[in-house]
């Protein structure tokens, strides 16, 4: 309506008023957009806070409960491994005989452990090993002739006791032990037999793996020394078998 005036001054005023009106409408539009943006941000913030209050603590509680169950299961397994136990299984020894020969012997091993401290126990260990090896007889036929080789049998029986140190970790219990006692060696060839008993000491390491609450499986290996100070032999010993806990 202002454009109907023909006077230049009035036309100029009309243009200024129109510009002010357009600026006002744009400002109102921007304000409305800003208001919508703030409302959207508030709704998003409220939604995130609600989720953190409901889902977050529940997830944390579930994780803590799972960790507690795992810790309790590990503690129960470790406690089972620390019980008194009896071991029975197969045993192998690579014996260096006093005759200077080497023999691979197979046999059995039985031991019992009585716990008296959390990390230590008293052990009694018994084993027998058997095999054959060529032996040299002092006489071969007529008297005075040199020794000659012949097939023979060899057996070794260990009777030992000592201390075992161990540490149970969930389903696994590594241990180390030192044993002292005696070994009885018997050799038999061509109807001629001889036997000797010597002092013996064994240093061994091993591990028990828990299968059930009362049953585990053991693997151990060590070195046994026997004989007198003038004549000693070193034998490798290894055993594996079942462990019964009570």
Coordinates of C-alpha atoms in Angstrom, one line a residue, residues 30-206:
X30 CA 15.3 -18.8 13.5
X31 CA 14.0 -18.6 17.0
X32 CA 11.4 -21.3 16.2
X33 CA 14.2 -23.5 14.7
X34 CA 16.4 -23.0 17.8
X35 CA 13.5 -23.8 20.1
X36 CA 12.8 -27.1 18.2
X37 CA 16.5 -28.0 18.3
X38 CA 16.6 -27.4 22.1
X39 CA 13.5 -29.6 22.6
X40 CA 15.1 -32.4 20.5
X41 CA 18.3 -32.2 22.5
X42 CA 16.4 -32.3 25.8
X43 CA 14.4 -35.4 24.7
X44 CA 17.6 -37.2 23.6
X45 CA 19.3 -36.4 26.9
X46 CA 16.4 -37.6 28.9
X47 CA 16.3 -40.9 26.9
X48 CA 20.1 -41.5 27.4
X49 CA 19.8 -40.8 31.1
X50 CA 16.9 -43.2 31.5
X51 CA 18.8 -46.0 29.7
X52 CA 21.8 -45.5 31.9
X53 CA 19.7 -45.7 35.0
X54 CA 18.0 -48.9 33.9
X55 CA 20.3 -50.9 31.6
X56 CA 23.7 -49.8 33.0
X57 CA 23.4 -50.9 36.6
X58 CA 21.8 -54.2 35.6
X59 CA 24.7 -55.0 33.2
X60 CA 27.2 -54.1 35.9
X61 CA 25.4 -56.3 38.5
X62 CA 25.3 -59.2 36.0
X63 CA 29.0 -58.8 35.3
X64 CA 29.9 -58.7 39.0
X65 CA 27.8 -61.8 39.7
X66 CA 29.5 -63.7 36.9
X67 CA 32.9 -62.7 38.2
X68 CA 32.0 -63.7 41.7
X69 CA 30.8 -67.1 40.5
X70 CA 34.1 -67.7 38.6
X71 CA 36.1 -66.7 41.7
X72 CA 34.1 -69.0 43.9
X73 CA 34.5 -71.9 41.4
X74 CA 38.2 -71.3 41.2
X75 CA 38.5 -71.1 45.0
X76 CA 36.6 -74.4 45.3
X77 CA 38.8 -76.1 42.8
X78 CA 42.0 -74.9 44.5
X79 CA 40.6 -76.1 47.9
X80 CA 39.9 -79.5 46.4
X81 CA 43.5 -79.7 45.0
X82 CA 44.9 -78.9 48.4
X83 CA 43.4 -82.1 50.0
X84 CA 45.2 -85.2 51.2
X85 CA 45.7 -87.5 48.3
X86 CA 46.8 -90.9 47.0
X87 CA 48.4 -91.4 43.6
X88 CA 48.6 -94.6 41.6
X89 CA 49.9 -94.9 38.0
X90 CA 52.5 -95.9 35.5
X91 CA 56.2 -95.1 36.0
X92 CA 59.3 -95.2 33.7
X93 CA 62.9 -95.0 34.6
X94 CA 66.0 -94.7 32.5
X95 CA 68.4 -96.5 34.9
X96 CA 72.2 -96.4 34.7
X97 CA 73.1 -99.7 36.3
X98 CA 76.1 -100.2 38.5
X99 CA 77.5 -102.6 35.9
X100 CA 77.9 -99.6 33.6
X101 CA 75.0 -100.5 31.4
X102 CA 71.8 -98.5 30.7
X103 CA 68.3 -100.0 31.1
X104 CA 64.9 -98.6 30.2
X105 CA 62.5 -100.0 32.9
X106 CA 58.7 -99.8 33.1
X107 CA 56.6 -100.3 36.2
X108 CA 54.3 -98.7 38.8
X109 CA 54.3 -95.8 41.2
X110 CA 52.2 -95.3 44.4
X111 CA 52.4 -92.3 46.7
X112 CA 50.4 -90.7 49.5
X113 CA 50.5 -87.1 50.6
X114 CA 49.3 -85.7 54.0
X115 CA 48.8 -81.9 54.1
X116 CA 50.0 -80.2 57.2
X117 CA 50.3 -76.6 55.8
X118 CA 48.5 -74.9 52.9
X119 CA 51.6 -75.2 50.7
X120 CA 53.4 -78.2 52.1
X121 CA 52.8 -81.9 52.7
X122 CA 54.5 -85.0 53.9
X123 CA 54.9 -87.7 51.1
X124 CA 55.5 -91.4 51.2
X125 CA 56.5 -92.8 47.7
X126 CA 56.9 -96.4 46.5
X127 CA 57.7 -97.6 43.0
X128 CA 58.9 -100.7 41.1
X129 CA 60.5 -100.9 37.7
X130 CA 61.3 -103.9 35.6
X131 CA 63.1 -104.8 32.3
X132 CA 65.7 -106.8 30.6
X133 CA 69.2 -106.0 29.6
X134 CA 72.4 -107.9 28.5
X135 CA 74.4 -108.6 31.6
X136 CA 78.0 -109.8 31.9
X137 CA 78.7 -112.9 34.0
X138 CA 81.9 -113.2 35.9
X139 CA 82.3 -116.8 34.6
X140 CA 81.5 -118.1 31.2
X141 CA 81.8 -121.9 31.2
X142 CA 85.1 -123.1 32.7
X143 CA 86.6 -121.3 35.7
X144 CA 89.1 -118.6 34.9
X145 CA 87.6 -117.6 31.6
X146 CA 86.7 -114.0 31.0
X147 CA 83.2 -112.6 31.5
X148 CA 80.7 -112.9 28.7
X149 CA 77.4 -111.2 27.9
X150 CA 74.0 -112.9 28.4
X151 CA 70.4 -111.8 28.6
X152 CA 69.2 -111.0 32.0
X153 CA 66.4 -109.2 33.9
X154 CA 66.7 -106.2 36.1
X155 CA 64.3 -104.7 38.7
X156 CA 64.5 -101.6 41.0
X157 CA 62.2 -100.9 43.9
X158 CA 62.3 -97.4 45.6
X159 CA 61.1 -96.8 49.2
X160 CA 61.2 -93.0 49.9
X161 CA 59.6 -90.3 51.9
X162 CA 60.0 -86.5 51.9
X163 CA 58.4 -83.0 51.6
X164 CA 56.3 -81.7 48.8
X165 CA 55.6 -78.0 48.2
X166 CA 52.7 -77.0 46.0
X167 CA 50.5 -74.1 45.0
X168 CA 46.9 -74.7 43.8
X169 CA 45.6 -72.4 41.0
X170 CA 42.0 -73.2 40.1
X171 CA 42.2 -76.6 38.3
X172 CA 46.0 -76.9 38.2
X173 CA 48.4 -77.6 41.1
X174 CA 52.1 -77.5 40.2
X175 CA 54.5 -79.0 42.8
X176 CA 58.1 -79.8 43.6
X177 CA 59.3 -82.5 46.0
X178 CA 62.4 -83.9 47.5
X179 CA 62.5 -87.6 48.7
X180 CA 65.0 -89.6 50.6
X181 CA 65.1 -93.4 51.2
X182 CA 66.5 -96.6 49.6
X183 CA 66.5 -98.4 46.3
X184 CA 66.8 -102.2 46.0
X185 CA 68.4 -103.4 42.7
X186 CA 68.2 -107.0 41.6
X187 CA 69.8 -108.6 38.6
X188 CA 69.3 -112.1 37.3
X189 CA 71.1 -113.8 34.4
X190 CA 71.4 -117.4 33.5
X191 CA 70.2 -118.6 36.9
X192 CA 72.6 -116.3 38.7
X193 CA 71.1 -113.5 40.7
X194 CA 72.5 -110.6 42.7
X195 CA 70.9 -107.8 44.6
X196 CA 72.0 -104.7 46.4
X197 CA 70.3 -102.0 48.5
X198 CA 71.5 -98.4 48.3
X199 CA 70.6 -95.0 49.7
X200 CA 68.5 -93.0 47.2
X201 CA 67.4 -89.4 46.9
X202 CA 65.0 -88.0 44.3
X203 CA 64.2 -84.4 43.2
X204 CA 61.1 -84.1 41.1
X205 CA 58.6 -81.6 39.8
X206 CA 55.0 -82.3 38.6

